PDB file of C-alpha atoms in Angstrom:
ATOM      1  CA  MET A  17      52.338 -68.418 116.390  1.00  0.00           C
ATOM      2  CA  ALA A  18      48.699 -67.355 116.433  1.00  0.00           C
ATOM      3  CA  ASP A  19      47.441 -64.692 114.040  1.00  0.00           C
ATOM      4  CA  GLN A  20      46.966 -61.509 116.082  1.00  0.00           C
ATOM      5  CA  ASP A  21      45.043 -59.585 113.451  1.00  0.00           C
ATOM      6  CA  THR A  22      41.294 -59.443 113.935  1.00  0.00           C
ATOM      7  CA  PRO A  23      39.354 -60.658 110.906  1.00  0.00           C
ATOM      8  CA  SER A  24      38.162 -57.952 108.516  1.00  0.00           C
ATOM      9  CA  SER A  25      34.458 -57.701 107.880  1.00  0.00           C
ATOM     10  CA  PRO A  26      32.774 -56.912 104.569  1.00  0.00           C
ATOM     11  CA  ALA A  27      32.046 -53.426 105.984  1.00  0.00           C
ATOM     12  CA  VAL A  28      35.765 -52.858 106.578  1.00  0.00           C
ATOM     13  CA  ALA A  29      36.569 -54.031 103.064  1.00  0.00           C
ATOM     14  CA  GLN A  30      33.923 -51.689 101.616  1.00  0.00           C
ATOM     15  CA  ALA A  31      35.268 -48.759 103.659  1.00  0.00           C
ATOM     16  CA  GLN A  32      38.776 -49.463 102.348  1.00  0.00           C
ATOM     17  CA  ILE A  33      37.496 -49.505  98.762  1.00  0.00           C
ATOM     18  CA  GLU A  34      35.694 -46.180  99.283  1.00  0.00           C
ATOM     19  CA  ALA A  35      38.786 -44.623 100.878  1.00  0.00           C
ATOM     20  CA  THR A  36      40.969 -45.782  97.998  1.00  0.00           C
ATOM     21  CA  ILE A  37      38.579 -44.307  95.439  1.00  0.00           C
ATOM     22  CA  ALA A  38      38.373 -40.997  97.337  1.00  0.00           C
ATOM     23  CA  TYR A  39      42.168 -40.927  97.641  1.00  0.00           C
ATOM     24  CA  ALA A  40      42.553 -41.171  93.875  1.00  0.00           C
ATOM     25  CA  GLU A  41      40.253 -38.195  93.214  1.00  0.00           C
ATOM     26  CA  PRO A  42      42.103 -34.939  92.470  1.00  0.00           C
ATOM     27  CA  LEU A  43      41.540 -32.238  95.033  1.00  0.00           C
ATOM     28  CA  PRO A  44      39.336 -29.390  93.769  1.00  0.00           C
ATOM     29  CA  GLY A  45      40.281 -25.739  93.344  1.00  0.00           C
ATOM     30  CA  GLU A  46      43.237 -23.677  92.206  1.00  0.00           C
ATOM     31  CA  ASN A  47      45.286 -24.390  95.314  1.00  0.00           C
ATOM     32  CA  PRO A  48      44.019 -27.709  96.664  1.00  0.00           C
ATOM     33  CA  TYR A  49      46.765 -27.864  99.290  1.00  0.00           C
ATOM     34  CA  ALA A  50      46.058 -24.459 100.852  1.00  0.00           C
ATOM     35  CA  TYR A  51      44.515 -26.050 103.939  1.00  0.00           C
ATOM     36  CA  LEU A  52      47.953 -27.465 104.825  1.00  0.00           C
ATOM     37  CA  ASN A  53      49.204 -23.934 105.536  1.00  0.00           C
ATOM     38  CA  ALA A  54      47.161 -24.025 108.741  1.00  0.00           C
ATOM     39  CA  ILE A  55      49.501 -26.633 110.243  1.00  0.00           C
ATOM     40  CA  THR A  56      51.780 -24.745 112.614  1.00  0.00           C
ATOM     41  CA  GLN A  57      53.639 -27.663 114.152  1.00  0.00           C
ATOM     42  CA  PRO A  58      57.041 -28.420 112.604  1.00  0.00           C
ATOM     43  CA  THR A  59      56.485 -31.528 110.510  1.00  0.00           C
ATOM     44  CA  LEU A  60      58.798 -34.304 109.403  1.00  0.00           C
ATOM     45  CA  VAL A  61      57.610 -35.958 106.193  1.00  0.00           C
ATOM     46  CA  LEU A  62      59.206 -39.298 105.332  1.00  0.00           C
ATOM     47  CA  ASN A  63      58.743 -41.426 102.265  1.00  0.00           C
ATOM     48  CA  GLY A  64      60.517 -44.253 100.516  1.00  0.00           C
ATOM     49  CA  GLU A  65      61.585 -43.689  96.931  1.00  0.00           C
ATOM     50  CA  ASN A  66      59.773 -46.893  95.917  1.00  0.00           C
ATOM     51  CA  ASP A  67      56.633 -46.474  98.035  1.00  0.00           C
ATOM     52  CA  VAL A  68      53.782 -48.098  96.118  1.00  0.00           C
ATOM     53  CA  MET A  69      51.128 -46.981  98.627  1.00  0.00           C
ATOM     54  CA  ILE A  70      51.935 -43.258  98.880  1.00  0.00           C
ATOM     55  CA  ALA A  71      53.676 -41.788  95.860  1.00  0.00           C
ATOM     56  CA  SER A  72      56.704 -39.681  96.741  1.00  0.00           C
ATOM     57  CA  ILE A  73      55.212 -36.696  94.922  1.00  0.00           C
ATOM     58  CA  ASN A  74      52.461 -36.619  97.557  1.00  0.00           C
ATOM     59  CA  SER A  75      55.073 -36.254 100.279  1.00  0.00           C
ATOM     60  CA  TRP A  76      56.702 -33.484  98.267  1.00  0.00           C
ATOM     61  CA  HIS A  77      53.355 -31.649  98.083  1.00  0.00           C
ATOM     62  CA  LEU A  78      52.996 -31.980 101.854  1.00  0.00           C
ATOM     63  CA  ALA A  79      56.463 -30.587 102.503  1.00  0.00           C
ATOM     64  CA  GLN A  80      55.933 -27.712 100.055  1.00  0.00           C
ATOM     65  CA  ASN A  81      52.666 -26.646 101.673  1.00  0.00           C
ATOM     66  CA  ILE A  82      53.208 -27.219 105.391  1.00  0.00           C
ATOM     67  CA  PRO A  83      55.193 -24.388 106.975  1.00  0.00           C
ATOM     68  CA  ASN A  84      58.320 -25.650 108.747  1.00  0.00           C
ATOM     69  CA  ALA A  85      58.147 -29.064 107.070  1.00  0.00           C
ATOM     70  CA  GLN A  86      61.183 -31.168 106.272  1.00  0.00           C
ATOM     71  CA  LEU A  87      61.075 -33.901 103.647  1.00  0.00           C
ATOM     72  CA  LEU A  88      63.145 -37.071 103.693  1.00  0.00           C
ATOM     73  CA  ILE A  89      63.037 -39.508 100.773  1.00  0.00           C
ATOM     74  CA  TYR A  90      64.941 -42.704 101.505  1.00  0.00           C
ATOM     75  CA  PRO A  91      66.420 -44.420  98.452  1.00  0.00           C
ATOM     76  CA  ASP A  92      65.799 -48.128  97.992  1.00  0.00           C
ATOM     77  CA  ALA A  93      62.925 -47.963 100.463  1.00  0.00           C
ATOM     78  CA  GLY A  94      59.204 -48.525 100.242  1.00  0.00           C
ATOM     79  CA  HIS A  95      56.206 -47.627 102.389  1.00  0.00           C
ATOM     80  CA  GLY A  96      57.954 -48.665 105.615  1.00  0.00           C
ATOM     81  CA  ALA A  97      61.144 -46.650 105.092  1.00  0.00           C
ATOM     82  CA  GLN A  98      61.518 -46.008 108.820  1.00  0.00           C
ATOM     83  CA  PHE A  99      61.515 -49.762 109.425  1.00  0.00           C
ATOM     84  CA  GLN A 100      63.810 -50.534 106.515  1.00  0.00           C
ATOM     85  CA  TYR A 101      66.387 -48.021 107.771  1.00  0.00           C
ATOM     86  CA  PRO A 102      65.710 -47.765 111.517  1.00  0.00           C
ATOM     87  CA  GLU A 103      69.128 -46.397 112.497  1.00  0.00           C
ATOM     88  CA  ARG A 104      69.027 -43.738 109.775  1.00  0.00           C
ATOM     89  CA  PHE A 105      65.472 -42.798 110.666  1.00  0.00           C
ATOM     90  CA  LEU A 106      66.300 -42.566 114.376  1.00  0.00           C
ATOM     91  CA  LYS A 107      69.220 -40.250 113.594  1.00  0.00           C
ATOM     92  CA  HIS A 108      67.037 -38.044 111.386  1.00  0.00           C
ATOM     93  CA  ALA A 109      64.112 -38.032 113.823  1.00  0.00           C
ATOM     94  CA  LEU A 110      66.344 -37.053 116.760  1.00  0.00           C
ATOM     95  CA  GLN A 111      67.959 -34.315 114.695  1.00  0.00           C
ATOM     96  CA  PHE A 112      64.512 -33.018 113.699  1.00  0.00           C
ATOM     97  CA  LEU A 113      63.287 -33.080 117.306  1.00  0.00           C
ATOM     98  CA  ASP A 114      66.397 -31.295 118.557  1.00  0.00           C
ATOM     99  CA  GLU A 115      65.863 -28.329 116.241  1.00  0.00           C
TER     100      GLU A 115
END
């Protein structure tokens, strides 16, 4: 099977490094998540308990600061929780969409 991913350039690698560094910087101000209050769309936030790319606490902050947000943390799951538990995720997503 042929590799379908396009090769990454040095510019892409540098952009990823810069994004990772910016991601690690704490947000400034007393309430750095205040901008999330502007989101008016109901939001489903999903994370795996063992996600090494996005810490679960970040998902918790999203759910606490987005009005009408629901948070799901799947145990024994990583960054691709929806792929690790597709039937469970489908059930939860349909339930969320039906509300």
